[in-house]
Amino acid sequence: MAAKQKELIVQLLRSSKLSITDTRVKILELFMKSNGALEHADFEKLSGKSFDRVTIYRTLQTFLDKGIVHKIPTTDTSVRYAICKSDCGEHDHHDHHVHFRCEECGSTQCLDETDIPVIQLPKGYAAHNVEVVVSGVCKECK
Amino acid sequence: MAAKQKELIVQLLRSSKLSITDTRVKILELFMKSNGALEHADFEKLSGKSFDRVTIYRTLQTFLDKGIVHKIPTTDTSVRYAICKSDCGEHDHHDHHVHFRCEECGSTQCLDETDIPVIQLPKGYAAHNVEVVVSGVCKECK
DNA sequence: GTGTTTTTTGCATCATTGTTGCATTTTAAT
DNA sequence: ATTAAAATGCAACAATGATGCAAAAAACAC
């Protein structure tokens, strides 16, 4: 089980041409364990303070650069990251799914099955990426 | 012109049961002058440093509480505010339009004419609010 | 208008978040 | 096992935001 997951993580890092380090493996484990988005503070808590703040920042930035994770828009100063399930490459990164923020439990989830609609913009605007964040009550809290 | 705008601002503050102060009037003027979203740092710059940082924070929070402005989601730590054009009340606040973030000039605009689509969520989820942020190139930068 | 009460502001202080430079450690490659 | 490259931890710093409290300004009553 855990060994299998570790193997997956190693593969993922290899295919992104990243060295295998404790921090990276641990952070990816945390991503896979949680079914929602995580923010920086979560990693400090969940990892049991074993990693330096700065290392976590740099690790998340590296994962972003490589398209392993993506950011989710928020209306506050928090920065939330979710792991990319599908076809996010290093250079052409798009999230083709909706993000859901539960007002009860505060969790943020990726609704992978829910496609984002096509938005008809006014003349003169060119769209590269569309982010949809729905807030409400999730199925666990209902 | 300017007198007329001032009058509008006073009316707006009165109808929200807020006292008329220099800071509030100035910040609302800046909102009306700019056709996009503003963040805290903008007010410090645009107002010519004449107001205290804390006062600006508190003023924006007050406007949020009263439904005069709303926040726009971002993927970084910045918090962007836009003035509510339409039917945002104190308790039932919804933005029924799309936000556009230009990758060239960095501005964020409200596309008041562009309605947000209805999102079909998975079973068990209840939606209260939907935020759509499109990024790309705006008509000024094209 | 004047005086009083309430609200707002400015300042000092503190907490949190994120960044950078550099020495040390770890990983990868030979 | 040795060496070169990359990642980490630490110290220091900057930016953002919050809170308590005294001074100033606005609103209200007269």
Tab-separated table of C-alpha atoms (C1' of nucleotides) in Angstrom:
chain	number	residue	atom	x	y	z
A	1	MET	CA	0.000	0.000	0.000
A	2	ALA	CA	2.313	2.671	1.309
A	3	ALA	CA	5.159	1.158	-0.657
A	4	LYS	CA	3.074	1.281	-3.779
A	5	GLN	CA	2.275	4.936	-3.205
A	6	LYS	CA	5.919	5.691	-2.587
A	7	GLU	CA	6.709	4.037	-5.889
A	8	LEU	CA	4.157	6.239	-7.670
A	9	ILE	CA	5.634	9.330	-6.099
A	10	VAL	CA	9.155	8.367	-7.144
A	11	GLN	CA	7.939	7.819	-10.683
A	12	LEU	CA	6.222	11.185	-10.691
A	13	LEU	CA	9.353	12.973	-9.517
A	14	ARG	CA	11.524	11.083	-11.989
A	15	SER	CA	9.285	11.958	-14.890
A	16	SER	CA	9.525	15.611	-13.901
A	17	LYS	CA	13.311	15.344	-13.741
A	18	LEU	CA	13.387	16.184	-10.055
A	19	SER	CA	15.627	14.575	-7.493
A	20	ILE	CA	14.002	12.360	-4.908
A	21	THR	CA	14.172	14.066	-1.538
A	22	ASP	CA	12.426	13.512	1.769
A	23	THR	CA	10.606	16.828	1.606
A	24	ARG	CA	9.231	16.265	-1.861
A	25	VAL	CA	8.102	12.742	-1.123
A	26	LYS	CA	6.453	13.810	2.125
A	27	ILE	CA	4.619	16.725	0.548
A	28	LEU	CA	3.338	14.584	-2.294
A	29	GLU	CA	2.167	11.996	0.239
A	30	LEU	CA	0.207	14.699	2.032
A	31	PHE	CA	-1.361	15.803	-1.235
A	32	MET	CA	-2.420	12.281	-2.066
A	33	LYS	CA	-3.744	11.629	1.407
A	34	SER	CA	-5.954	14.710	1.445
A	35	ASN	CA	-8.757	14.866	-1.057
A	36	GLY	CA	-8.807	18.641	-1.126
A	37	ALA	CA	-6.558	21.594	-1.606
A	38	LEU	CA	-3.834	22.395	0.891
A	39	GLU	CA	-2.142	25.593	1.871
A	40	HIS	CA	1.330	26.227	3.113
A	41	ALA	CA	0.394	26.145	6.800
A	42	ASP	CA	-1.142	22.691	6.350
A	43	PHE	CA	2.211	21.258	5.355
A	44	GLU	CA	3.898	22.684	8.396
A	45	LYS	CA	1.251	21.147	10.631
A	46	LEU	CA	0.787	17.849	8.839
A	47	SER	CA	4.475	17.147	8.440
A	48	GLY	CA	4.994	17.621	12.166
A	49	LYS	CA	7.265	20.650	11.749
A	50	SER	CA	10.001	18.423	10.458
A	51	PHE	CA	10.721	20.625	7.443
A	52	ASP	CA	11.824	24.193	7.252
A	53	ARG	CA	9.304	26.778	6.169
A	54	VAL	CA	11.509	27.897	3.350
A	55	THR	CA	11.945	24.390	2.029
A	56	ILE	CA	8.195	23.967	1.819
A	57	TYR	CA	7.837	27.223	-0.078
A	58	ARG	CA	10.514	26.195	-2.520
A	59	THR	CA	9.129	22.714	-2.937
A	60	LEU	CA	5.663	24.017	-3.737
A	61	GLN	CA	7.133	26.482	-6.209
A	62	THR	CA	9.063	23.687	-7.883
A	63	PHE	CA	5.931	21.558	-8.163
A	64	LEU	CA	4.102	24.517	-9.660
A	65	ASP	CA	6.848	25.062	-12.234
A	66	LYS	CA	6.728	21.426	-13.216
A	67	GLY	CA	2.950	21.338	-13.421
A	68	ILE	CA	2.629	18.797	-10.631
A	69	VAL	CA	0.324	21.038	-8.623
A	70	HIS	CA	-1.782	24.075	-9.407
A	71	LYS	CA	-3.035	27.036	-7.406
A	72	ILE	CA	-6.675	27.666	-6.638
A	73	PRO	CA	-8.004	31.226	-6.511
A	74	THR	CA	-9.154	32.528	-3.138
A	75	THR	CA	-10.598	35.807	-1.942
A	76	ASP	CA	-8.219	36.066	0.976
A	77	THR	CA	-4.450	36.026	1.314
A	78	SER	CA	-4.200	32.266	1.560
A	79	VAL	CA	-2.676	30.370	-1.329
A	80	ARG	CA	-4.166	26.943	-1.929
A	81	TYR	CA	-2.551	24.170	-3.915
A	82	ALA	CA	-4.070	21.048	-5.398
A	83	ILE	CA	-2.361	18.190	-7.136
A	84	CYS	CA	-2.923	17.940	-10.862
A	85	LYS	CA	-4.730	14.764	-11.677
A	86	SER	CA	-4.704	14.881	-15.405
A	87	ASP	CA	-3.016	16.442	-18.348
A	88	CYS	CA	-1.176	19.377	-16.913
A	89	GLY	CA	2.137	19.755	-18.626
A	90	GLU	CA	5.028	21.960	-17.675
A	91	HIS	CA	4.268	24.643	-20.182
A	92	ASP	CA	0.621	24.330	-21.047
A	93	HIS	CA	-1.153	24.279	-17.739
A	94	HIS	CA	-4.920	24.453	-17.599
A	95	ASP	CA	-7.361	23.247	-15.019
A	96	HIS	CA	-10.358	21.947	-16.793
A	97	HIS	CA	-12.406	21.437	-13.711
A	98	VAL	CA	-14.352	23.390	-11.148
A	99	HIS	CA	-13.125	24.105	-7.635
A	100	PHE	CA	-15.496	23.947	-4.734
A	101	ARG	CA	-15.080	25.715	-1.428
A	102	CYS	CA	-17.249	24.496	1.445
A	103	GLU	CA	-18.452	27.246	3.735
A	104	GLU	CA	-19.040	24.767	6.561
A	105	CYS	CA	-15.827	22.796	6.846
A	106	GLY	CA	-13.626	25.224	4.980
A	107	SER	CA	-12.198	22.582	2.673
A	108	THR	CA	-11.499	23.188	-0.972
A	109	GLN	CA	-12.027	20.354	-3.392
A	110	CYS	CA	-11.440	19.723	-7.064
A	111	LEU	CA	-14.580	18.605	-8.820
A	112	ASP	CA	-12.807	16.681	-11.522
A	113	GLU	CA	-16.003	15.540	-13.132
A	114	THR	CA	-17.448	19.019	-13.453
A	115	ASP	CA	-16.305	20.756	-16.598
A	116	ILE	CA	-15.910	24.471	-16.763
A	117	PRO	CA	-18.282	26.068	-19.247
A	118	VAL	CA	-17.273	28.175	-22.218
A	119	ILE	CA	-17.448	31.877	-21.419
A	120	GLN	CA	-18.428	34.261	-24.165
A	121	LEU	CA	-16.281	37.346	-23.640
A	122	PRO	CA	-16.866	40.836	-25.042
A	123	LYS	CA	-15.169	41.741	-28.309
A	124	GLY	CA	-11.439	42.318	-28.034
A	125	TYR	CA	-10.812	39.989	-25.128
A	126	ALA	CA	-8.807	36.791	-25.520
A	127	ALA	CA	-9.155	34.082	-22.891
A	128	HIS	CA	-6.275	31.808	-21.974
A	129	ASN	CA	-7.580	30.265	-18.815
A	130	VAL	CA	-10.856	30.160	-16.924
A	131	GLU	CA	-11.081	29.583	-13.190
A	132	VAL	CA	-14.383	28.686	-11.593
A	133	VAL	CA	-14.719	28.580	-7.824
A	134	VAL	CA	-18.083	27.607	-6.426
A	135	SER	CA	-18.749	28.138	-2.752
A	136	GLY	CA	-21.505	26.472	-0.806
A	137	VAL	CA	-21.980	23.300	1.189
A	138	CYS	CA	-20.207	20.093	0.233
A	139	LYS	CA	-21.741	16.650	0.328
A	140	GLU	CA	-19.990	15.698	3.578
A	141	CYS	CA	-21.387	18.694	5.443
A	142	LYS	CA	-24.893	18.506	4.102
B	1	MET	CA	-18.468	66.880	-12.688
B	2	ALA	CA	-16.358	66.263	-9.634
B	3	ALA	CA	-19.022	67.870	-7.477
B	4	LYS	CA	-21.601	65.561	-8.963
B	5	GLN	CA	-19.463	62.536	-8.209
B	6	LYS	CA	-18.921	63.720	-4.681
B	7	GLU	CA	-22.663	64.000	-4.284
B	8	LEU	CA	-23.107	60.409	-5.473
B	9	ILE	CA	-20.512	59.210	-3.021
B	10	VAL	CA	-22.161	61.025	-0.142
B	11	GLN	CA	-25.488	59.469	-1.075
B	12	LEU	CA	-23.913	56.037	-1.220
B	13	LEU	CA	-22.363	56.424	2.222
B	14	ARG	CA	-25.591	57.819	3.671
B	15	SER	CA	-27.636	54.954	2.322
B	16	SER	CA	-25.215	52.532	3.969
B	17	LYS	CA	-25.520	54.438	7.252
B	18	LEU	CA	-21.839	55.352	7.264
B	19	SER	CA	-20.412	58.676	8.331
B	20	ILE	CA	-18.860	60.831	5.657
B	21	THR	CA	-15.119	60.936	6.160
B	22	ASP	CA	-12.230	62.033	3.988
B	23	THR	CA	-10.805	58.521	3.751
B	24	ARG	CA	-14.055	56.933	2.663
B	25	VAL	CA	-14.787	59.591	0.081
B	26	LYS	CA	-11.259	59.403	-1.318
B	27	ILE	CA	-11.289	55.624	-1.576
B	28	LEU	CA	-14.643	55.608	-3.325
B	29	GLU	CA	-13.350	58.247	-5.735
B	30	LEU	CA	-10.411	56.002	-6.573
B	31	PHE	CA	-12.748	53.080	-7.182
B	32	MET	CA	-14.897	55.131	-9.525
B	33	LYS	CA	-11.910	56.550	-11.352
B	34	SER	CA	-10.378	53.151	-12.056
B	35	ASN	CA	-12.336	50.800	-14.235
B	36	GLY	CA	-10.805	47.744	-12.679
B	37	ALA	CA	-10.176	46.128	-9.366
B	38	LEU	CA	-7.822	47.648	-6.832
B	39	GLU	CA	-5.749	46.210	-4.068
B	40	HIS	CA	-4.635	47.680	-0.808
B	41	ALA	CA	-1.276	48.873	-2.088
B	42	ASP	CA	-2.992	50.821	-4.862
B	43	PHE	CA	-4.799	52.979	-2.356
B	44	GLU	CA	-1.594	53.847	-0.574
B	45	LYS	CA	0.009	54.874	-3.853
B	46	LEU	CA	-2.975	56.571	-5.466
B	47	SER	CA	-3.948	58.532	-2.407
B	48	GLY	CA	-0.445	59.927	-2.141
B	49	LYS	CA	0.269	58.262	1.206
B	50	SER	CA	-2.085	60.663	2.880
B	51	PHE	CA	-3.918	57.959	4.797
B	52	ASP	CA	-2.668	55.480	7.310
B	53	ARG	CA	-2.340	51.874	6.241
B	54	VAL	CA	-4.620	50.725	9.010
B	55	THR	CA	-7.319	53.188	8.068
B	56	ILE	CA	-7.362	51.846	4.534
B	57	TYR	CA	-7.683	48.279	5.788
B	58	ARG	CA	-10.547	49.235	8.036
B	59	THR	CA	-12.275	51.262	5.374
B	60	LEU	CA	-12.152	48.413	2.887
B	61	GLN	CA	-13.453	46.020	5.514
B	62	THR	CA	-16.307	48.395	6.278
B	63	PHE	CA	-17.197	48.652	2.600
B	64	LEU	CA	-17.134	44.870	2.347
B	65	ASP	CA	-19.462	44.527	5.316
B	66	LYS	CA	-21.886	46.994	3.802
B	67	GLY	CA	-21.780	45.375	0.384
B	68	ILE	CA	-20.310	48.453	-1.277
B	69	VAL	CA	-17.345	46.521	-2.636
B	70	HIS	CA	-16.590	42.858	-3.191
B	71	LYS	CA	-13.427	40.798	-3.290
B	72	ILE	CA	-12.136	39.096	-6.398
B	73	PRO	CA	-10.399	35.724	-6.166
B	74	THR	CA	-6.707	35.579	-7.000
B	75	THR	CA	-4.116	32.833	-7.052
B	76	ASP	CA	-1.584	34.852	-5.093
B	77	THR	CA	-1.646	36.612	-1.749
B	78	SER	CA	-3.032	39.849	-3.110
B	79	VAL	CA	-6.576	40.814	-2.225
B	80	ARG	CA	-8.417	42.695	-4.936
B	81	TYR	CA	-11.524	44.764	-4.417
B	82	ALA	CA	-14.047	46.025	-6.943
B	83	ILE	CA	-16.976	48.322	-6.414
B	84	CYS	CA	-20.392	46.723	-6.654
B	85	LYS	CA	-22.318	48.173	-9.533
B	86	SER	CA	-25.622	46.501	-9.082
B	87	ASP	CA	-27.771	44.688	-6.609
B	88	CYS	CA	-25.407	43.694	-3.867
B	89	GLY	CA	-27.104	44.057	-0.535
B	90	GLU	CA	-25.575	43.893	2.907
B	91	HIS	CA	-26.629	40.347	3.603
B	92	ASP	CA	-27.193	38.730	0.269
B	93	HIS	CA	-24.091	39.437	-1.719
B	94	HIS	CA	-23.545	37.879	-5.116
B	95	ASP	CA	-21.491	38.930	-8.070
B	96	HIS	CA	-23.342	38.017	-11.173
B	97	HIS	CA	-20.593	38.856	-13.542
B	98	VAL	CA	-17.261	37.567	-14.746
B	99	HIS	CA	-13.905	38.953	-13.671
B	100	PHE	CA	-11.124	39.296	-16.165
B	101	ARG	CA	-7.439	39.391	-15.357
B	102	CYS	CA	-5.135	40.678	-18.084
B	103	GLU	CA	-1.799	38.905	-18.245
B	104	GLU	CA	-0.216	41.851	-20.065
B	105	CYS	CA	-1.102	44.885	-17.991
B	106	GLY	CA	-2.008	43.032	-14.819
B	107	SER	CA	-5.315	44.815	-14.408
B	108	THR	CA	-8.427	43.104	-13.205
B	109	GLN	CA	-11.737	44.185	-14.643
B	110	CYS	CA	-15.377	43.422	-14.007
B	111	LEU	CA	-17.134	42.317	-17.160
B	112	ASP	CA	-20.560	43.480	-16.110
B	113	GLU	CA	-22.181	42.405	-19.343
B	114	THR	CA	-20.862	38.875	-19.191
B	115	ASP	CA	-23.111	36.627	-17.150
B	116	ILE	CA	-21.733	33.702	-15.248
B	117	PRO	CA	-23.117	30.401	-16.468
B	118	VAL	CA	-25.015	27.899	-14.376
B	119	ILE	CA	-22.733	25.171	-13.067
B	120	GLN	CA	-24.124	21.677	-12.706
B	121	LEU	CA	-22.587	20.297	-9.526
B	122	PRO	CA	-22.334	16.647	-8.471
B	123	LYS	CA	-25.075	15.233	-6.245
B	124	GLY	CA	-24.921	16.424	-2.651
B	125	TYR	CA	-23.336	19.788	-3.348
B	126	ALA	CA	-25.215	23.029	-2.820
B	127	ALA	CA	-23.963	26.179	-4.508
B	128	HIS	CA	-24.339	29.603	-2.928
B	129	ASN	CA	-22.009	31.627	-5.042
B	130	VAL	CA	-20.007	31.155	-8.223
B	131	GLU	CA	-16.859	33.076	-9.028
B	132	VAL	CA	-15.466	33.113	-12.529
B	133	VAL	CA	-12.073	34.616	-13.227
B	134	VAL	CA	-10.877	34.584	-16.810
B	135	SER	CA	-7.265	35.392	-17.538
B	136	GLY	CA	-5.944	36.400	-20.909
B	137	VAL	CA	-5.402	39.600	-22.858
B	138	CYS	CA	-7.778	42.525	-22.479
B	139	LYS	CA	-8.964	44.716	-25.297
B	140	GLU	CA	-6.580	47.551	-24.397
B	141	CYS	CA	-3.515	45.322	-24.594
B	142	LYS	CA	-4.460	43.466	-27.721
C	1	DG	C1'	-24.015	78.056	16.156
C	2	DT	C1'	-22.109	75.240	21.023
C	3	DG	C1'	-21.461	71.147	23.702
C	4	DT	C1'	-21.732	66.142	24.063
C	5	DT	C1'	-21.554	61.492	22.448
C	6	DT	C1'	-20.142	58.313	19.172
C	7	DT	C1'	-17.311	57.022	15.521
C	8	DT	C1'	-13.131	57.131	13.071
C	9	DT	C1'	-8.378	57.790	12.681
C	10	DG	C1'	-3.321	57.413	13.548
C	11	DC	C1'	0.288	55.386	15.983
C	12	DA	C1'	2.806	51.676	18.198
C	13	DT	C1'	3.167	47.030	18.306
C	14	DC	C1'	2.831	42.376	16.991
C	15	DA	C1'	1.833	38.063	14.078
C	16	DT	C1'	1.925	35.820	9.688
C	17	DT	C1'	3.469	35.036	5.165
C	18	DG	C1'	6.763	34.917	1.754
C	19	DT	C1'	11.673	35.970	-0.238
C	20	DT	C1'	16.801	36.009	-0.647
C	21	DG	C1'	21.826	34.917	0.258
C	22	DC	C1'	24.915	31.775	1.880
C	23	DA	C1'	26.972	27.817	4.208
C	24	DT	C1'	26.010	22.954	4.880
C	25	DT	C1'	24.053	18.714	3.636
C	26	DT	C1'	22.102	15.506	0.508
C	27	DT	C1'	21.399	13.581	-4.018
C	28	DA	C1'	22.948	12.094	-8.408
C	29	DA	C1'	26.441	10.974	-11.646
C	30	DT	C1'	30.968	9.206	-12.748
D	1	DA	C1'	33.996	5.978	-3.476
D	2	DT	C1'	34.636	10.501	-5.292
D	3	DT	C1'	33.075	14.483	-7.333
D	4	DA	C1'	29.693	17.803	-9.209
D	5	DA	C1'	25.199	19.502	-8.820
D	6	DA	C1'	21.124	20.271	-6.344
D	7	DA	C1'	18.450	20.885	-2.200
D	8	DT	C1'	18.130	22.199	2.513
D	9	DG	C1'	18.364	25.002	6.824
D	10	DC	C1'	19.348	29.200	8.885
D	11	DA	C1'	19.473	34.199	9.413
D	12	DA	C1'	17.755	38.233	7.924
D	13	DC	C1'	14.491	41.009	5.666
D	14	DA	C1'	10.095	42.913	3.401
D	15	DA	C1'	5.189	43.026	2.929
D	16	DT	C1'	0.681	42.302	4.601
D	17	DG	C1'	-2.653	42.400	7.970
D	18	DA	C1'	-4.617	42.717	12.946
D	19	DT	C1'	-5.285	44.854	17.656
D	20	DG	C1'	-5.323	48.243	21.668
D	21	DC	C1'	-5.502	52.760	22.837
D	22	DA	C1'	-5.290	57.819	22.812
D	23	DA	C1'	-6.362	61.784	19.827
D	24	DA	C1'	-9.228	63.750	16.320
D	25	DA	C1'	-13.319	64.137	13.629
D	26	DA	C1'	-18.158	63.439	12.659
D	27	DA	C1'	-22.864	63.113	14.106
D	28	DC	C1'	-26.394	64.394	17.127
D	29	DA	C1'	-29.008	67.158	20.452
D	30	DC	C1'	-30.014	71.450	21.857
